[in-house]
PDB file of C-alpha atoms in Angstrom:
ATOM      1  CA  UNK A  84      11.137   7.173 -42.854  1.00 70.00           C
ATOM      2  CA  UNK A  85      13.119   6.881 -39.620  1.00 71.00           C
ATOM      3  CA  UNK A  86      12.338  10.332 -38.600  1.00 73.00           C
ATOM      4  CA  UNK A  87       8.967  10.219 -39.764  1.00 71.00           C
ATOM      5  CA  UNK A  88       8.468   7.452 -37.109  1.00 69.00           C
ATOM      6  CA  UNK A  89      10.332   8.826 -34.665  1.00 76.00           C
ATOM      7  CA  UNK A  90       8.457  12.015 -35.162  1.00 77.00           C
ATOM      8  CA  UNK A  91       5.290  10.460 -35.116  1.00 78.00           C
ATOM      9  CA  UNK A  92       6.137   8.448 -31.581  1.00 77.00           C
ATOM     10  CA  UNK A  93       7.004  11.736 -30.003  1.00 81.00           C
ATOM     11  CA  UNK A  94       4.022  12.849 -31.189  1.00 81.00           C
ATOM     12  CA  UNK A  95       1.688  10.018 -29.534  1.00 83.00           C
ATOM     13  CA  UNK A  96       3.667  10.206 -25.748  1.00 84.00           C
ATOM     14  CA  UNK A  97       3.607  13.967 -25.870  1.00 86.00           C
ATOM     15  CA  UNK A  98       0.479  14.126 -23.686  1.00 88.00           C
ATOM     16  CA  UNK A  99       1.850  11.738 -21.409  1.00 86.00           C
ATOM     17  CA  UNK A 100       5.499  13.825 -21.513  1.00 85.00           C
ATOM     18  CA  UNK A 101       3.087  16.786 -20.619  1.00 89.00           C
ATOM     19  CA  UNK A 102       1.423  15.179 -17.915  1.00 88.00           C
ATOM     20  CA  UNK A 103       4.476  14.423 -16.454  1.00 84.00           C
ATOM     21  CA  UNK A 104       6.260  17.431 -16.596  1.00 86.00           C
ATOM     22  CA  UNK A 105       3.076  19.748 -15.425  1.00 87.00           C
ATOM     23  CA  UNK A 106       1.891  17.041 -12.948  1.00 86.00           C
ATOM     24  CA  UNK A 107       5.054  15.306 -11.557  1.00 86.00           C
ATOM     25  CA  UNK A 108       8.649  17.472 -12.418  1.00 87.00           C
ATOM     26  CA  UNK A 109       7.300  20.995 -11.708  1.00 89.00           C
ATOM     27  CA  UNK A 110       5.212  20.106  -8.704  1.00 87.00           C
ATOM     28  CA  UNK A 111       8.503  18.449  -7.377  1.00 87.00           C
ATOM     29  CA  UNK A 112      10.818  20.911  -8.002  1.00 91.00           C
ATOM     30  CA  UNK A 113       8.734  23.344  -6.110  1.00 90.00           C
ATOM     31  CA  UNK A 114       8.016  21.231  -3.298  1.00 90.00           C
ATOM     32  CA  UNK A 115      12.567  20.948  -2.829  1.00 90.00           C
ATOM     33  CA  UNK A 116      12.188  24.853  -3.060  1.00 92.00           C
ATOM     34  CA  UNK A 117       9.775  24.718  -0.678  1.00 91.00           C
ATOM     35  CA  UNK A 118      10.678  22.717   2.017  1.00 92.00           C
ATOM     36  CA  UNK A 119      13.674  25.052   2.611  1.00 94.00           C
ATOM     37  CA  UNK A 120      11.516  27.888   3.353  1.00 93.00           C
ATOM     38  CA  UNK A 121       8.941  29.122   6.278  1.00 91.00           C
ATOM     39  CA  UNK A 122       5.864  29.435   3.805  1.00 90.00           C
ATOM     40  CA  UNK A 123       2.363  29.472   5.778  1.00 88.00           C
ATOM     41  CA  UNK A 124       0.311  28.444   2.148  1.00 84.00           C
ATOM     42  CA  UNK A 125      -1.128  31.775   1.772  1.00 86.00           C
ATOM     43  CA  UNK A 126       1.176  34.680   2.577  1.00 85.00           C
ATOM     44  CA  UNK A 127       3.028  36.085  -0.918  1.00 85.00           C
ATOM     45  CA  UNK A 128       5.915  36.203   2.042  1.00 86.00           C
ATOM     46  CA  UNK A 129       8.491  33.725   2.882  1.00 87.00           C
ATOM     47  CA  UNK A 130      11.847  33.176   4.523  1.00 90.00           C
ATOM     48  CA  UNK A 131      14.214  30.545   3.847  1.00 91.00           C
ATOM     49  CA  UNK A 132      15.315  28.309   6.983  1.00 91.00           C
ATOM     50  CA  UNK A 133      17.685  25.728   5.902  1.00 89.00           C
ATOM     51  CA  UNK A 134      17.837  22.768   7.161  1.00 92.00           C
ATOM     52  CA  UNK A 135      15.681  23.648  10.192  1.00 93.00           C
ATOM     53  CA  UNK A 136      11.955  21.944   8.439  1.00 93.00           C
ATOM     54  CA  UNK A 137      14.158  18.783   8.587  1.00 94.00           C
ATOM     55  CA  UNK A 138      15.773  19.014  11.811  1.00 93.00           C
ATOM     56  CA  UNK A 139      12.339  20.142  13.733  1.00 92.00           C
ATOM     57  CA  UNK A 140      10.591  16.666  11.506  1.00 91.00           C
ATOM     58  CA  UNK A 141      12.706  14.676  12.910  1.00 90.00           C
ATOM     59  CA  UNK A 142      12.659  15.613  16.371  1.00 92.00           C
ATOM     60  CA  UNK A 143       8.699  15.548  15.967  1.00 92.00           C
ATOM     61  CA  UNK A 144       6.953  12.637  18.099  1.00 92.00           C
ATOM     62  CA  UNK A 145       4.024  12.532  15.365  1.00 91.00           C
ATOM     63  CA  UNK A 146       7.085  12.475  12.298  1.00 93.00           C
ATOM     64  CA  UNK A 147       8.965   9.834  14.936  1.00 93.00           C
ATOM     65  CA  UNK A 148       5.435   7.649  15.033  1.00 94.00           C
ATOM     66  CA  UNK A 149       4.744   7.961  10.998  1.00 93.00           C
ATOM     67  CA  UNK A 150       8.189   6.313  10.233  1.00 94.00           C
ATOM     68  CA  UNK A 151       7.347   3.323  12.992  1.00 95.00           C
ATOM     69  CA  UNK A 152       3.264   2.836  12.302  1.00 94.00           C
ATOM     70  CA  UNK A 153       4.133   2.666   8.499  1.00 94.00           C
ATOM     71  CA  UNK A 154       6.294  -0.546   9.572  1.00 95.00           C
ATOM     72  CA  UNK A 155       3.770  -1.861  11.797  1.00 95.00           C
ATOM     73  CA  UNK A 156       0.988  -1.700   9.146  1.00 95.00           C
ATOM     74  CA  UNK A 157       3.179  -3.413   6.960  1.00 94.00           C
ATOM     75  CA  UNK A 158       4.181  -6.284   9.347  1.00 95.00           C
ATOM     76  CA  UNK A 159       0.035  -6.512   9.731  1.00 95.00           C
ATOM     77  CA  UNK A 160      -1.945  -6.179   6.097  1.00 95.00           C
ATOM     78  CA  UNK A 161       1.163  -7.916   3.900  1.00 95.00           C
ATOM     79  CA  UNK A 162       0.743 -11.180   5.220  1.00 95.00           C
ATOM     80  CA  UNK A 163      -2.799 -10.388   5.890  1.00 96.00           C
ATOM     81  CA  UNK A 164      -3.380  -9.659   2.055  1.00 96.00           C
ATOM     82  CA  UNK A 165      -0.930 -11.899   0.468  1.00 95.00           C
ATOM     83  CA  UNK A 166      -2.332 -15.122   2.541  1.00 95.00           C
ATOM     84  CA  UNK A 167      -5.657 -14.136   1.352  1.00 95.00           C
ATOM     85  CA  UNK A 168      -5.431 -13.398  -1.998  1.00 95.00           C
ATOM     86  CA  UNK A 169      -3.320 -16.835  -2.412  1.00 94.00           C
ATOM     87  CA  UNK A 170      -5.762 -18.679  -0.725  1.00 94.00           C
ATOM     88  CA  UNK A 171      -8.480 -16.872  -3.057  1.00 94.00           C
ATOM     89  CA  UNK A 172      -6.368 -17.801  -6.601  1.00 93.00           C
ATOM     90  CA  UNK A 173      -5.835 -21.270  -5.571  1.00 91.00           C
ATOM     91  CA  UNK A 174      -9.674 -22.032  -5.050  1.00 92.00           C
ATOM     92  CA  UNK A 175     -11.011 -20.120  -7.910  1.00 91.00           C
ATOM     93  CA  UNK A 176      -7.868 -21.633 -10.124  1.00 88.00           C
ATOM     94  CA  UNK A 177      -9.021 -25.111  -8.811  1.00 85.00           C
ATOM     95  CA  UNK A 178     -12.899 -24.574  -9.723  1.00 86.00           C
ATOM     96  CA  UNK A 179     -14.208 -26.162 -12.715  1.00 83.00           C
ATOM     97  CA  UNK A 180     -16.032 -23.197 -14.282  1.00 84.00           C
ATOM     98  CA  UNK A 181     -17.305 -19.365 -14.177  1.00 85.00           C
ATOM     99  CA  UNK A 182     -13.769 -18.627 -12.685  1.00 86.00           C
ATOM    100  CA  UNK A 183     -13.729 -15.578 -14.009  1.00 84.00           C
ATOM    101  CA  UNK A 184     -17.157 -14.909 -12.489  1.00 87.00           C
ATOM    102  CA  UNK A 185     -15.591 -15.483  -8.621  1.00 87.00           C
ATOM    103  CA  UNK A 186     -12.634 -13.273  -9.154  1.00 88.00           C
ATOM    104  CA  UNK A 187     -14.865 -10.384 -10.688  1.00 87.00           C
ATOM    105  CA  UNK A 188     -16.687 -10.484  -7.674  1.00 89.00           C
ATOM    106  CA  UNK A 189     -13.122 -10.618  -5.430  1.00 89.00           C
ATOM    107  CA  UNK A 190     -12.155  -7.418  -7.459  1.00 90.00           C
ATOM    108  CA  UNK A 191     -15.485  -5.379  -6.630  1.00 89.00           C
ATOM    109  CA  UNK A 192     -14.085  -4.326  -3.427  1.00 89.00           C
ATOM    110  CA  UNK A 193     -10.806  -2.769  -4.893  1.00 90.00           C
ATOM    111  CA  UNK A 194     -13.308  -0.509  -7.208  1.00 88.00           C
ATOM    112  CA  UNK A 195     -15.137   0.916  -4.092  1.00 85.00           C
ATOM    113  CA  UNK A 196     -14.278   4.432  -2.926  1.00 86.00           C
ATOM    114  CA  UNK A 197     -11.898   4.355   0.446  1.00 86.00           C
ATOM    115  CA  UNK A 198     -14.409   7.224   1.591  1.00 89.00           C
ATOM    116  CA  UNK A 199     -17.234   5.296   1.197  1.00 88.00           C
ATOM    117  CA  UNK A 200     -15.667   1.861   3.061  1.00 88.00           C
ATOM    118  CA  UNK A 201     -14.450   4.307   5.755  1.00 90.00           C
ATOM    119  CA  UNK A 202     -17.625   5.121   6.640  1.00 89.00           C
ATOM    120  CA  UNK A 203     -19.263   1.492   6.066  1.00 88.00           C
ATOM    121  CA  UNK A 204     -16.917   0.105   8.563  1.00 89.00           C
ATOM    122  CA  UNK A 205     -16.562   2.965  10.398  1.00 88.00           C
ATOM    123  CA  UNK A 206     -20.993   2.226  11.366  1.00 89.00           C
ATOM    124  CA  UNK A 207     -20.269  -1.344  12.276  1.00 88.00           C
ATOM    125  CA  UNK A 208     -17.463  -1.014  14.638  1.00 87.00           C
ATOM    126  CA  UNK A 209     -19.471   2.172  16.430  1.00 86.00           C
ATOM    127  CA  UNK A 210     -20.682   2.268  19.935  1.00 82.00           C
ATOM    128  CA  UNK A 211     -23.924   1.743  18.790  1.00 84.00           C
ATOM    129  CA  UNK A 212     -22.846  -0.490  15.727  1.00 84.00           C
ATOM    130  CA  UNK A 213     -24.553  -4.334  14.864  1.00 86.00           C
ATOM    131  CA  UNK A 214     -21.132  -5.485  15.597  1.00 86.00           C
ATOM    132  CA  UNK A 215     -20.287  -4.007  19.260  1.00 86.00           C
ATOM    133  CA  UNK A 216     -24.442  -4.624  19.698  1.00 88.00           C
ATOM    134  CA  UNK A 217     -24.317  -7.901  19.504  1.00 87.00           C
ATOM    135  CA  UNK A 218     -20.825  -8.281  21.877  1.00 86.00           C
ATOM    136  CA  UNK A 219     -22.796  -6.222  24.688  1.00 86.00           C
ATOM    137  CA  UNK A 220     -26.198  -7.956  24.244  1.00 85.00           C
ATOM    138  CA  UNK A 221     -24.635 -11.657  23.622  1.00 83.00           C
ATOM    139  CA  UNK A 222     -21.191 -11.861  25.366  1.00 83.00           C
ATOM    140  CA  UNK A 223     -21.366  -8.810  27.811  1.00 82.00           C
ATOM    141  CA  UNK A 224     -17.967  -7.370  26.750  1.00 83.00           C
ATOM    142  CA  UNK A 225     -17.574  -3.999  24.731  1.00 83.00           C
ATOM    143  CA  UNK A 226     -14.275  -3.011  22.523  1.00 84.00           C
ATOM    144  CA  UNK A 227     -13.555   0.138  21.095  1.00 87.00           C
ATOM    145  CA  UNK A 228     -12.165  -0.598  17.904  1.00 89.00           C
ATOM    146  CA  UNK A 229     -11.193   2.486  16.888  1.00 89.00           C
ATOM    147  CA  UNK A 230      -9.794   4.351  20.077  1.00 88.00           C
ATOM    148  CA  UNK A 231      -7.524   1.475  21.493  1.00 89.00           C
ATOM    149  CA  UNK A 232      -3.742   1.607  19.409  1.00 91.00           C
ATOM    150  CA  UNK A 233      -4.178  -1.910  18.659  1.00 92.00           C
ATOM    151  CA  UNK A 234      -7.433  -2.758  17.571  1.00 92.00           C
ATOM    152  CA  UNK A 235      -7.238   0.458  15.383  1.00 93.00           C
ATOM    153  CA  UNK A 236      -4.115  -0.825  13.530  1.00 93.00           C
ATOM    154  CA  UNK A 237      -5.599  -4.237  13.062  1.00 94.00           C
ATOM    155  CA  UNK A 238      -9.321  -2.558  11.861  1.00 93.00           C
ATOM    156  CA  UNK A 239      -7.327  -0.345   9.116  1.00 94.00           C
ATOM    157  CA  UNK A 240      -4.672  -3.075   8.082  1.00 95.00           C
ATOM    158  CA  UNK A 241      -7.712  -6.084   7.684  1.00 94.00           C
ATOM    159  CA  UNK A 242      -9.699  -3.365   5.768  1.00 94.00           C
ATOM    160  CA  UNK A 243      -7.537  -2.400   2.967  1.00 94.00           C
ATOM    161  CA  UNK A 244      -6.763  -6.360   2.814  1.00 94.00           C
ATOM    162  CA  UNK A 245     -10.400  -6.935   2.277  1.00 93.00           C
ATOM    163  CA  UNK A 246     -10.111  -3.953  -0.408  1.00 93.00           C
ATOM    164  CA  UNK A 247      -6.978  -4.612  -2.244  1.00 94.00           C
ATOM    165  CA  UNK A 248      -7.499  -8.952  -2.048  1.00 94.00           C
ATOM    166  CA  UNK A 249      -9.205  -9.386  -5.138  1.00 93.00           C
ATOM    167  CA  UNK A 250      -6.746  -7.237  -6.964  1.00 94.00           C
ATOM    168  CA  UNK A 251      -3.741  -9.270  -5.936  1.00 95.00           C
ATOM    169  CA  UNK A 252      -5.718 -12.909  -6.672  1.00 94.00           C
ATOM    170  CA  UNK A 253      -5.921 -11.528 -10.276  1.00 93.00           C
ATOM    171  CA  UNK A 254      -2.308 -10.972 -10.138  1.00 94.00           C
ATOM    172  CA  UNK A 255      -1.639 -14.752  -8.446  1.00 94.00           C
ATOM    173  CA  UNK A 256      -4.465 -16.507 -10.738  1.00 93.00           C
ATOM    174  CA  UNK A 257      -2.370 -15.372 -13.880  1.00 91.00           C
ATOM    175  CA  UNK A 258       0.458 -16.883 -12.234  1.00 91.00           C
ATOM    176  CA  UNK A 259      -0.792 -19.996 -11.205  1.00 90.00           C
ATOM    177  CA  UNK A 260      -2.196 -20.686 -15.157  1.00 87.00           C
ATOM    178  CA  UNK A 261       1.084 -19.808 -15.840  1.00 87.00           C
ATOM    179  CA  UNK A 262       2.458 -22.578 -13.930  1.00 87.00           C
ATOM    180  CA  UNK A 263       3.457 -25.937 -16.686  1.00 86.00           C
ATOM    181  CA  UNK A 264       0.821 -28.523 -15.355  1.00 86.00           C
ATOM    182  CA  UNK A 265       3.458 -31.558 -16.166  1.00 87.00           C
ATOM    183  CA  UNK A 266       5.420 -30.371 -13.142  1.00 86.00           C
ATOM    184  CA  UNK A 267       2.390 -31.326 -11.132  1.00 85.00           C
ATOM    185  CA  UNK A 268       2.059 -34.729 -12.555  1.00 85.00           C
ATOM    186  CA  UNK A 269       6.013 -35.569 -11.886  1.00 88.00           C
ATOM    187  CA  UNK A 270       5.308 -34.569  -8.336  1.00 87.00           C
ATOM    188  CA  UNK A 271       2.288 -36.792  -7.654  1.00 86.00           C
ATOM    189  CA  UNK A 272       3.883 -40.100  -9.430  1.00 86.00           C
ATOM    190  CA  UNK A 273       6.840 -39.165  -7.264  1.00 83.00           C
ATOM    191  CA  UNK A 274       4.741 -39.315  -4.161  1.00 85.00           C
ATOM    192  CA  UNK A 275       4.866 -35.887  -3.565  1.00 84.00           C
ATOM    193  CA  UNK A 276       2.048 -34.836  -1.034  1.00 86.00           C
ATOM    194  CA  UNK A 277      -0.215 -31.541  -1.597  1.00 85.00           C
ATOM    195  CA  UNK A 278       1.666 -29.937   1.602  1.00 88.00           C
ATOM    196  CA  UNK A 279       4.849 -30.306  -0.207  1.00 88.00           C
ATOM    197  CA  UNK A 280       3.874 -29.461  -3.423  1.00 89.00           C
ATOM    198  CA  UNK A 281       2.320 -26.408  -2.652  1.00 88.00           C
ATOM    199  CA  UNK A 282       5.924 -25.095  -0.689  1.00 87.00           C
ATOM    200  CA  UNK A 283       7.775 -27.249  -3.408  1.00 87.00           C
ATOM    201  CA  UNK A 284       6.553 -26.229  -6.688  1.00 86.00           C
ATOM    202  CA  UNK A 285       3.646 -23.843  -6.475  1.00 88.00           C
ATOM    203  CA  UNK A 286       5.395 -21.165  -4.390  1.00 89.00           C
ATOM    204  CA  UNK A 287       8.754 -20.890  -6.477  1.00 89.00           C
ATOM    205  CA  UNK A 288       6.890 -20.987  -9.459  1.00 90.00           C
ATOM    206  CA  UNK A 289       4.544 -18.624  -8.279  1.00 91.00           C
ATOM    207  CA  UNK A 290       7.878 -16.328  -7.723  1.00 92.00           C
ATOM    208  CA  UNK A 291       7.080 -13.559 -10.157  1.00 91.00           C
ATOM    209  CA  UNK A 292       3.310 -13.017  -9.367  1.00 93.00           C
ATOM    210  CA  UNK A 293       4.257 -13.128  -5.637  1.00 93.00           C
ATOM    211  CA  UNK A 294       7.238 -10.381  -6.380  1.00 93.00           C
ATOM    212  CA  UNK A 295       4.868  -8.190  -8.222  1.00 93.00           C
ATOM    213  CA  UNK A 296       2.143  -8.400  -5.211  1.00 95.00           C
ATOM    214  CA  UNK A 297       4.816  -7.957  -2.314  1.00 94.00           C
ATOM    215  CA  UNK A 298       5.942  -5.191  -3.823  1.00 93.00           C
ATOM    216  CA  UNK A 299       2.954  -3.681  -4.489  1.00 94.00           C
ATOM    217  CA  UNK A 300       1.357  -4.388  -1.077  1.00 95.00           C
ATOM    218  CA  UNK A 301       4.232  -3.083   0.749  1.00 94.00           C
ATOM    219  CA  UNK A 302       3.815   0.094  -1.590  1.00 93.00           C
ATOM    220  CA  UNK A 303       0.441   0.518  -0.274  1.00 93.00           C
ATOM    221  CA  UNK A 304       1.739   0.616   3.553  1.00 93.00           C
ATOM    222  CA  UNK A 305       3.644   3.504   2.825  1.00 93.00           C
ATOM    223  CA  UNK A 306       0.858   5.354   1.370  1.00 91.00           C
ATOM    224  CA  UNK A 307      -2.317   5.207   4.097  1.00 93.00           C
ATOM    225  CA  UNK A 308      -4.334   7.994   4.352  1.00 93.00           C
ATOM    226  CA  UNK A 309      -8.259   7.742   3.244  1.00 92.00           C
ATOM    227  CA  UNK A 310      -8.842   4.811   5.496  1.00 91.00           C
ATOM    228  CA  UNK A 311      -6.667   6.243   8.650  1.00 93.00           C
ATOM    229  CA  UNK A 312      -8.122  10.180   7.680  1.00 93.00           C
ATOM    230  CA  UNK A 313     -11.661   8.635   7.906  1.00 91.00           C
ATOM    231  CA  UNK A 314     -11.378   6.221  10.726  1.00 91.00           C
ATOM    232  CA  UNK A 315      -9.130   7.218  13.306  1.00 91.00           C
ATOM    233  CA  UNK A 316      -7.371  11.140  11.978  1.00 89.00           C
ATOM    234  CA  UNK A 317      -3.905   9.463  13.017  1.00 90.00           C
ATOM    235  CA  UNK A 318      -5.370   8.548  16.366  1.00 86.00           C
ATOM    236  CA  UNK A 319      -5.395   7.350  18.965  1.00 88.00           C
ATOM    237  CA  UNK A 320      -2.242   8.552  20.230  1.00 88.00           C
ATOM    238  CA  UNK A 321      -0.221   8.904  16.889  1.00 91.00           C
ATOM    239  CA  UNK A 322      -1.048   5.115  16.975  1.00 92.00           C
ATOM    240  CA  UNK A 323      -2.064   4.947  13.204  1.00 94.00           C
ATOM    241  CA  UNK A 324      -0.462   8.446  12.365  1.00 94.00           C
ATOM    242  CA  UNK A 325       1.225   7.780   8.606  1.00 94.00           C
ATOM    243  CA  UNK A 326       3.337   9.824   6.537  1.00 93.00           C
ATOM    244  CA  UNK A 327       0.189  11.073   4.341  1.00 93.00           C
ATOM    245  CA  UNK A 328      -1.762  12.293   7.405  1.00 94.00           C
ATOM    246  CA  UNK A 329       1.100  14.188   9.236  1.00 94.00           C
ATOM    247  CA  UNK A 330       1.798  15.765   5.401  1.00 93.00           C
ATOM    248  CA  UNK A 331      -1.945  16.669   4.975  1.00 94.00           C
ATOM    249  CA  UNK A 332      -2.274  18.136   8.654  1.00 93.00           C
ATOM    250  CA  UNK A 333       0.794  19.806   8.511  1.00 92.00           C
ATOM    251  CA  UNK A 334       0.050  21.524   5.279  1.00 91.00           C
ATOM    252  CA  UNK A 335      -3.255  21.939   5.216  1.00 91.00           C
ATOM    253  CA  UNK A 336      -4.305  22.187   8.876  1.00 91.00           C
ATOM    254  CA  UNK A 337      -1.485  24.239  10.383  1.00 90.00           C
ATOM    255  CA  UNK A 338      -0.368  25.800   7.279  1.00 90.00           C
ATOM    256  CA  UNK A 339       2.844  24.878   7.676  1.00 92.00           C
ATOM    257  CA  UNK A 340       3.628  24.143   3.722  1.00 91.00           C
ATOM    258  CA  UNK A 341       7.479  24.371   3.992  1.00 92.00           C
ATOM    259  CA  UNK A 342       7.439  21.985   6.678  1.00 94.00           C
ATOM    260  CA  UNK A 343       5.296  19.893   4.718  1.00 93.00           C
ATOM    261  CA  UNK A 344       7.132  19.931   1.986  1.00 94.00           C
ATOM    262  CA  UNK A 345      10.004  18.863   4.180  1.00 94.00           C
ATOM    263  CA  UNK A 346       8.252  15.697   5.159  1.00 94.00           C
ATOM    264  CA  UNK A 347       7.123  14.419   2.017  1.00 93.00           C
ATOM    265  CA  UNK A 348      10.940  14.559   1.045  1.00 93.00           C
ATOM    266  CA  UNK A 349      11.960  12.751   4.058  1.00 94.00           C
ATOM    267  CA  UNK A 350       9.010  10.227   3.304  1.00 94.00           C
ATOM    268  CA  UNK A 351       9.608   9.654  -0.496  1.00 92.00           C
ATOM    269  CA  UNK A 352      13.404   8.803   1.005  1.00 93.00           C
ATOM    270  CA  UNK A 353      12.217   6.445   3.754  1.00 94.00           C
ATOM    271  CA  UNK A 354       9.803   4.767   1.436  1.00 94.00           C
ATOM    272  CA  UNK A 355      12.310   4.435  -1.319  1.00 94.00           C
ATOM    273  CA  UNK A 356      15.098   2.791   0.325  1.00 95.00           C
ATOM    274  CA  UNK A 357      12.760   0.948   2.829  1.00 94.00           C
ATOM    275  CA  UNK A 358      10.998  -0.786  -0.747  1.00 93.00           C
ATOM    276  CA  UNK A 359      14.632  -1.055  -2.287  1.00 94.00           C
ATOM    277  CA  UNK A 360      16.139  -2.938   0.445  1.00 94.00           C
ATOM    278  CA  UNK A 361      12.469  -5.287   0.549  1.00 93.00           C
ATOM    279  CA  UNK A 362      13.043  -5.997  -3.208  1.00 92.00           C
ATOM    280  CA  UNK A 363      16.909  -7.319  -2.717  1.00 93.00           C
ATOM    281  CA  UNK A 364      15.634  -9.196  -0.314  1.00 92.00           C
ATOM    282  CA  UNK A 365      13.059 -10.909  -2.459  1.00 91.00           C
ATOM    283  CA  UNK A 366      15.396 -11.112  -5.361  1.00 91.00           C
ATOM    284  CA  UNK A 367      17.906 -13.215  -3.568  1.00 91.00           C
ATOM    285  CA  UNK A 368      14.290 -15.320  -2.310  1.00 88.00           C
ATOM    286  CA  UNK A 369      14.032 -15.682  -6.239  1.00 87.00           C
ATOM    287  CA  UNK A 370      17.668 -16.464  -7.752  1.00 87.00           C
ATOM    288  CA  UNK A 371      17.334 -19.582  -5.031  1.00 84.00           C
ATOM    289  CA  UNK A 372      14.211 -20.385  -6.811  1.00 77.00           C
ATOM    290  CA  UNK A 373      16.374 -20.768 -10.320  1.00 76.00           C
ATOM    291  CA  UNK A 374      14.877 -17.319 -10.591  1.00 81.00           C
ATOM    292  CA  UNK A 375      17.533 -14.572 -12.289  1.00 67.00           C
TER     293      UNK A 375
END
């Protein structure tokens, strides 16, 4: 009986064991081959080069400003998106009714197609735009959103915070319902104010939703591309230039596959440790917390 169920277990995950191993392990394996070679993505012909993919990537001023802008989004949209999808759980936690309702209509923005926002946003913030329209005709001043390195961060980072906002509130809401109400009440007779409940109670309680949407927000910084290919190509400058889009123009715009490949090994590194060390980091936040 034993085997039977351990056949018949096998037997369920085997498509996903597929998936992986077709999708995931081969593609991986070939991309290590690969980034040790010269391939162009079409000739049958290759050499291998060593080392030299990874010494030329990180010599490269557009490799150089993919490791910093990846930071730099971060420092921007986490905050952005975690204040706002706290703020968004807390008011639709505290409304009487249809709840659900409000955060369905949070979430719709996380279901729309990064192409499709692109170029939504991408109209307003144009020369000829409603939004720079009404700057010119009203206040006399004109800002190009998407060619100065600032404002382009700041349009990309507040627009995947608008996207991925109603996502994380879910997350946070489940938390917050999660949170023993009593506590509440022992802080209020105690003459707790809302200030210092909120930092007091709601926060360390809030501990594992807020772990799960830090890490998954940070996640997100290191994998732009739709928003930055559609707004800005990496632009202006290398100013919003991210691992995805110097791996997609490297690969698929010079041909330079091995090279490529090279980067998205040095990126998968970067991203790994740089997530690793973030989630230490918020551990420690959480054993203070009576979190283990």
């Amino acid at each position: 009986m034993q085997k039977k169920a351990n056949g018949m277990g096998w037997l369920f995950t085997s498509p996903y064991v597929l998936f992986g191993i077709i999708f995931f392990f081969i593609p991986l394996l070939w991309s290590l081959f690969l980034a040790f070679t010269d391939w162009n993505l079409i000739s049958p012909e290759f050499n291998f080069v060593g080392f030299s993919n990874f010494i030329e990537a990180v010599k490269n001023p557009g490799v150089q400003a993919a490791f910093f802008n990846t930071y730099k989004f971060l420092i921007i949209y986490v905050p952005v998106v975690v204040a706002l999808s706290l703020t968004v759980a807390i008011v639709v936690n505290g409304l009487p009714k249809l709840k659900g309702f409000y955060l369905i209509g949070f979430f719709l923005p996380y279901l729309s197609s990064g192409v499709v926002s692109s170029l939504i946003v991408n109209g307003i913030l144009s020369y000829n735009g409603p939004l720079n329209t009404f700057l010119r005709e009203k206040l006399g001043i004109n800002i190009d959103w998407l060619g100065t390195p600032i404002a382009a961060l700041i349009v990309v980072s507040f627009m995947l915070a608008w996207k991925f906002t109603g996502y994380y509130a879910l997350i946070l809401f489940s938390g917050l319902a999660g949170i023993n109400k009593e506590i509440y009440e022992a802080a209020a007779i105690d003459g707790a104010s809302r200030w210092q409940t909120f930092w007091k109670i709601t926060i360390p309680q809030l501990y594992p939703a807020l772990y799960t949407v830090l890490i998954l927000a940070i996640g997100v910084s290191f994998g732009i591309f739709t928003e930055v290919y559609q707004l800005t190509g990496g632009g202006p400058n290398y100013a919003t230039n991210t691992w995805q889009m110097e791996i997609f123009t490297r690969a698929f715009t010079n041909l330079q596959a091995g090279y490529a490949s090279a980067l998205a090994l040095i990126a998968a590194v970067v991203t790994f440790v740089s997530i690793y060390i973030i989630r230490k980091l918020l551990e420690l936040w959480g054993k203070r917390n009576g979190w283990s």
